[in-house]
Amino acid sequence: MNDNLFDFGMIGLGVMGRNLLLNMADHGFSAIGFDKDESKGKLLESAATKGTVVKGVSTLAEMVQQLKTPRKLMMLVPAGKPVDDVIYDLLPLLEKGDIVIDGGNSHYTDTLRRLDYLKDKNMHFMGIGISGGEHGARTGPSIMPGGNLEAYHQVRPILEAVSAKVNGSPCVAHLGNGAAGHYVKMVHNGIEYAIMQLISESYDLLHRGLGLDNDTLAKTYKNWDETELQSFLIEITKDIFLKQDDKTSNRLVDMILDKAGSKGTGKWTSQDAMDIGMPVPVIDMAVSMRDLSSWKEQRVQAAALYKTAITQINVPAEIFIRQVEDALYFAIIIAYAQGLAMLHTASFELKMEIPLPEVVRIWRGGCIIRSSLLENFFKAFTANPQLSNLLLDADIATLLQNKAQATRAVLTHAIQTGFPVAGFMSALSYFDAYRSEKLPVNLIQAQRDCFGAHTYQRIDMPGIFHTEWQ
Ligand code: 6PG
């Protein structure tokens, strides 16, 4: 074998591709990157750590020729057609046994389609979810591979080397069959949307409701980050409050328009959850609230029509801050529980065999939703890998019960003063419904049977019944 050949190739040298490839090089792998835009190859080389082996090229053929066989390549290109285009361009260049990874946020059904198309071709195709943003890609992301186990074992040493580590254990694991990697990443993003929505609601209550300024908010979230709520998203939030705007004398957060963007992964989670009959209302609400936020002009009109005024929350600051902290903790647990319950069901429904203890283990580090809570979840799923919902774990139940009262108090104040807290409300409603032995849907069943002869079951005898109601 030629020593001049490279260990790993990256297709697409945007910031994620470049950073992940540089991370590989930092761990002793010789790395080659391709991007049609020559300047990106140059940028890659100039950003490499001294002493590492990194090369940028501007044709795919050049890269393929310079890789050790079986070749190991990853593409980090926008989801959708660009992924198909790369596959199409690569096929004539590769040999049997070569491994091609799609490391982007592809929809899992696209990954399934590609796996099917490529099953008799000269390429082991793998869908891998990668989380951690630009910084994580460079310093240690959480990596969610799925699909062919043999191919995984060939790339495993590289993935383990570059991933984040928690107590020395790499935040990467084989997460199941077929498109499981992209499926787990999709749900990760759904949870990410939910937590971000909840944090934004907590900010609204403390900032507009309680009147805390950015410095006090920074201190508050810093305190939270040092206790139970310790997590990446709380950590970056505390720093965001301190960031100075370079165009005015204000804090940047106050100068940002309140219209949230999204690339669709949260919506995919909600869509798919409905397809498999799994309620994930905090995620749904987070998606809806981002959509609603984008209707700024209508909101301005409605605020004038309804004479919406900011109302102060009249509770001693110290008490309310504590209650919001507890409510956030409570609602974040519910958001994780919904996403993980969805994975539990998808694992069976879609025959993915997703190992939940491994999912929560590798989410402990590197990814956007890493938090100290993942340790609690890891314990719960290690004790019972088939746990269908975290709410059924006795320790998690205790955590939730301890925080439920404060959550109700926060919601009472929010409702009375008119603050929009859809995420918190849906978390509490889910909790209340999930732990209800009795729900009022006997009436819904009666209505369905009354107008549509949809039938119902009885509580006192087995069978399917229909009644002539009128
Ligand atoms: C991650 C993130 C990332 C995601 C962005 C974009 O885990 O690193 O989940 O993969 O693409 O957060 O999400 P939106 O643009 O849809 O908010």
PDB file of C-alpha atoms and ligand atoms in Angstrom, residues 105 131-133 185 188-189 192-193 262-265 290 368, ligand 1:
ATOM      1  CA  ASN A 105     -29.075  16.106   8.239  1.00  0.00           C
ATOM      2  CA  SER A 131     -24.204  16.983  16.335  1.00  0.00           C
ATOM      3  CA  GLY A 132     -22.208  19.742  17.927  1.00  0.00           C
ATOM      4  CA  GLY A 133     -22.206  22.575  15.447  1.00  0.00           C
ATOM      5  CA  LYS A 185     -30.371  12.694  14.755  1.00  0.00           C
ATOM      6  CA  HIS A 188     -32.238  14.809  18.651  1.00  0.00           C
ATOM      7  CA  ASN A 189     -33.088  17.936  16.688  1.00  0.00           C
ATOM      8  CA  GLU A 192     -33.272  20.566  20.544  1.00  0.00           C
ATOM      9  CA  TYR A 193     -36.183  22.646  19.202  1.00  0.00           C
ATOM     10  CA  SER A 262     -35.629  26.488  10.859  1.00  0.00           C
ATOM     11  CA  LYS A 263     -34.303  24.006   8.369  1.00  0.00           C
ATOM     12  CA  GLY A 264     -36.990  21.410   8.899  1.00  0.00           C
ATOM     13  CA  THR A 265     -35.616  18.707  11.182  1.00  0.00           C
ATOM     14  CA  ARG A 290     -41.150  29.080  15.392  1.00  0.00           C
ATOM     15  CA  ILE A 368     -26.365  20.345  21.219  1.00  0.00           C
TER      16      ILE A 368
HETATM   17  C1  6PG B   1     -26.581  19.939  15.719  1.00  0.00           C
HETATM   18  C2  6PG B   1     -27.718  20.781  15.192  1.00  0.00           C
HETATM   19  C3  6PG B   1     -27.623  21.023  13.732  1.00  0.00           C
HETATM   20  C4  6PG B   1     -28.880  21.624  13.168  1.00  0.00           C
HETATM   21  C5  6PG B   1     -29.070  23.035  13.466  1.00  0.00           C
HETATM   22  C6  6PG B   1     -30.088  23.662  12.546  1.00  0.00           C
HETATM   23  O1  6PG B   1     -26.914  18.944  16.324  1.00  0.00           O
HETATM   24  O2  6PG B   1     -25.412  20.290  15.552  1.00  0.00           O
HETATM   25  O3  6PG B   1     -28.909  20.077  15.426  1.00  0.00           O
HETATM   26  O4  6PG B   1     -27.386  19.809  13.099  1.00  0.00           O
HETATM   27  O5  6PG B   1     -28.833  21.481  11.796  1.00  0.00           O
HETATM   28  O6  6PG B   1     -29.311  23.244  14.797  1.00  0.00           O
HETATM   29  O7  6PG B   1     -31.340  23.601  12.981  1.00  0.00           O
HETATM   30  P1  6PG B   1     -32.429  24.674  12.535  1.00  0.00           P
HETATM   31  O8  6PG B   1     -31.838  25.594  11.511  1.00  0.00           O
HETATM   32  O9  6PG B   1     -33.518  23.863  11.941  1.00  0.00           O
HETATM   33  O10 6PG B   1     -32.784  25.388  13.781  1.00  0.00           O
END
